Short mmCIF file of C-alpha atoms in Angstrom, two decimals:
data_model
loop_
_atom_site.label_atom_id
_atom_site.label_comp_id
_atom_site.label_asym_id
_atom_site.label_seq_id
_atom_site.Cartn_x
_atom_site.Cartn_y
_atom_site.Cartn_z
CA MET A 8 -29.45 2.60 15.35
CA ALA A 9 -27.96 1.35 12.05
CA VAL A 10 -26.16 4.25 11.63
CA THR A 11 -24.60 3.88 15.02
CA LEU A 12 -23.53 0.33 14.26
CA THR A 13 -22.28 1.65 10.95
CA ALA A 14 -20.40 4.25 12.62
CA ILE A 15 -19.01 1.97 15.02
CA CYS A 16 -17.36 -0.54 12.13
CA ALA A 17 -15.91 2.33 10.50
CA LEU A 18 -14.58 3.41 13.52
CA VAL A 19 -12.82 0.06 14.19
CA LEU A 20 -11.89 -0.33 10.59
CA LEU A 21 -10.03 3.18 10.91
CA VAL A 22 -8.11 1.69 14.02
CA VAL A 23 -7.45 -1.58 12.91
CA LEU A 24 -5.79 0.29 9.70
CA ARG A 25 -4.09 2.59 11.92
CA ILE A 26 -2.48 0.12 14.27
CA LYS A 27 -1.41 -1.64 10.97
CA ARG A 28 0.27 1.17 8.91
CA THR A 29 2.06 2.01 12.61
CA LYS A 30 3.20 -1.67 12.41
CA ASP A 31 4.31 -1.71 8.99
CA ARG A 32 6.34 1.93 9.41
CA HIS A 33 8.20 0.36 12.71
CA GLU A 34 9.17 -3.15 11.16
CA MET A 35 10.02 -1.04 7.86
CA GLU A 36 12.31 1.49 10.40
CA GLN A 37 13.78 -1.82 12.42
CA HIS A 38 14.99 -3.52 8.47
CA SER A 39 16.37 -0.12 7.44
CA ILE A 40 19.54 1.57 6.70
CA THR A 41 20.28 5.01 5.58
CA PRO A 42 22.30 5.79 2.54
CA GLU A 43 25.29 7.12 4.58
CA ALA A 44 25.39 3.68 6.94
CA LEU A 45 25.42 1.52 3.60
CA HIS A 46 28.17 4.07 2.13
CA SER A 47 30.32 3.42 5.60
CA LEU A 48 29.70 -0.34 5.25
CA LEU A 49 31.12 -0.70 1.52
CA ALA A 50 33.74 1.78 2.20
CA SER A 51 35.11 -0.45 4.82
CA SER A 52 34.99 -3.82 2.58
CA GLN A 53 32.31 -5.04 5.35
CA ASP A 54 30.91 -8.28 3.50
CA VAL A 55 27.62 -6.79 2.40
CA LEU A 56 25.18 -7.90 -0.83
CA VAL A 57 23.59 -4.97 -2.10
CA PHE A 58 20.51 -5.72 -4.63
CA ASP A 59 18.70 -3.45 -6.99
CA ILE A 60 15.16 -4.19 -7.06
CA ARG A 61 13.65 -1.48 -9.27
CA GLN A 62 10.64 -2.35 -11.39
CA PRO A 63 11.56 -3.19 -15.22
CA LEU A 64 10.41 0.25 -16.49
CA ASP A 65 11.88 2.20 -13.59
CA PHE A 66 15.43 0.36 -14.21
CA LEU A 67 14.95 0.94 -18.26
CA ALA A 68 14.22 5.13 -17.18
CA ASP A 69 17.16 5.01 -14.99
CA SER A 70 19.68 2.08 -15.86
CA GLU A 71 22.17 3.76 -12.98
CA ILE A 72 23.39 1.39 -10.18
CA ILE A 73 24.91 1.29 -7.03
CA PRO A 74 28.66 -0.27 -7.75
CA GLY A 75 29.05 -3.77 -7.03
CA ALA A 76 25.22 -4.41 -6.81
CA LEU A 77 23.06 -7.15 -8.30
CA ARG A 78 20.34 -6.88 -10.30
CA LEU A 79 17.05 -8.57 -9.57
CA SER A 80 13.67 -7.79 -10.61
CA PRO A 81 10.85 -7.96 -7.59
CA LYS A 82 9.23 -10.39 -9.53
CA GLU A 83 12.16 -12.63 -9.14
CA VAL A 84 12.76 -11.94 -5.73
CA LEU A 85 8.80 -12.70 -5.01
CA GLU A 86 9.08 -16.06 -6.62
CA ASN A 87 12.27 -16.61 -5.49
CA PRO A 88 13.56 -15.39 -2.59
CA SER A 89 16.25 -17.30 -1.87
CA LEU A 90 18.01 -15.54 -4.75
CA ILE A 91 18.83 -12.98 -1.63
CA PRO A 92 21.29 -15.30 0.58
CA LYS A 93 19.76 -15.66 3.98
CA GLU A 94 23.19 -16.19 5.58
CA LYS A 95 25.25 -13.05 4.71
CA ASP A 96 24.22 -9.31 5.41
CA ALA A 97 21.85 -8.03 2.03
CA VAL A 98 20.99 -4.23 1.60
CA VAL A 99 17.97 -3.96 -1.04
CA TYR A 100 16.85 -0.97 -2.79
CA CYS A 101 14.36 0.33 -5.39
CA THR A 102 12.69 3.35 -6.23
CA CYS A 103 8.96 2.88 -5.43
CA PRO A 104 8.24 6.25 -3.39
CA SER A 105 5.55 4.55 -1.26
CA ASP A 106 7.88 1.75 -1.02
CA LYS A 107 5.09 -1.23 -2.09
CA THR A 108 7.78 -3.16 -3.87
CA ILE A 109 10.03 -3.19 -0.41
CA ARG A 110 7.19 -3.88 1.74
CA ALA A 111 5.70 -6.65 -0.22
CA ILE A 112 10.01 -8.75 -0.16
CA LEU A 113 9.65 -7.58 3.22
CA HIS A 114 6.84 -9.26 4.49
CA GLN A 115 8.15 -12.38 2.42
CA VAL A 116 11.25 -12.75 3.48
CA LEU A 117 10.36 -11.73 7.07
CA ALA A 118 8.21 -14.57 6.74
CA LEU A 119 11.07 -16.96 5.57
CA HIS A 120 13.62 -16.16 8.63
CA PHE A 121 15.85 -13.49 6.76
CA LEU A 122 17.00 -12.08 9.63
CA ARG A 123 20.10 -10.17 7.97
CA ILE A 124 18.55 -7.63 5.09
CA LYS A 125 18.03 -4.43 5.41
CA PHE A 126 16.09 -1.44 2.72
CA LEU A 127 17.73 1.38 1.56
CA LYS A 128 15.89 4.35 2.99
CA GLY A 129 15.12 6.65 0.01
CA GLY A 130 16.24 3.81 -3.04
CA LEU A 131 18.84 4.45 -5.49
CA GLU A 132 17.40 8.53 -5.27
CA GLY A 133 18.54 8.61 -1.72
CA TRP A 134 21.88 7.47 -2.17
CA LYS A 135 22.33 9.60 -5.17
CA ALA A 136 20.97 12.45 -3.15
CA MET A 137 24.15 12.13 -0.81
CA GLY A 138 26.28 12.64 -3.98
CA TYR A 139 27.49 8.73 -3.16
CA PRO A 140 28.72 6.78 -6.91
CA VAL A 141 26.70 5.19 -9.29
CA GLU A 142 27.61 3.42 -12.17
CA PRO A 143 25.97 2.54 -15.29
CA TYR A 144 24.30 -0.81 -15.82
CA GLN A 145 25.25 -2.52 -18.98
CA LYS A 146 23.96 -6.27 -18.61
CA PRO A 147 20.77 -6.96 -20.23
CA PHE A 148 17.59 -7.07 -18.60
CA HIS A 149 13.67 -8.55 -18.71
CA LEU A 150 10.63 -5.98 -18.89
CA ASP A 151 8.62 -8.60 -17.21
CA THR A 152 5.87 -7.65 -20.00
CA GLY A 153 3.50 -10.49 -18.66
CA THR A 154 3.78 -12.09 -22.41
#
């Protein structure tokens, strides 16, 4: 009896996790933009803000940035989402292979009713893979070491 109950609980947990993953994937897809679409927007001089929110150590390893992008650390955005204007179209990118940073920010900004935000599919690597321009980032930034 206990084995059966444990098996049922495990099965229910797996179903719940699968539903959550599917919902998260759908939410990400709905709020994503391809590098090609972003390139077209920028080339047509559309009024869109671009934010680089890579983790500081990732940024240190590759300090190139999409031309015109503004640099914010994920910590800054999570602590103060209003750094990304609610009333303007915005595209955010990072380099997390699992999109962990993007998902955390997505949940927070959606809860605050940010409706004009998109996340760049493939992040900076996806942008560079298409051969789109990057430029060196010259401004100082903090490594957020926690001290």
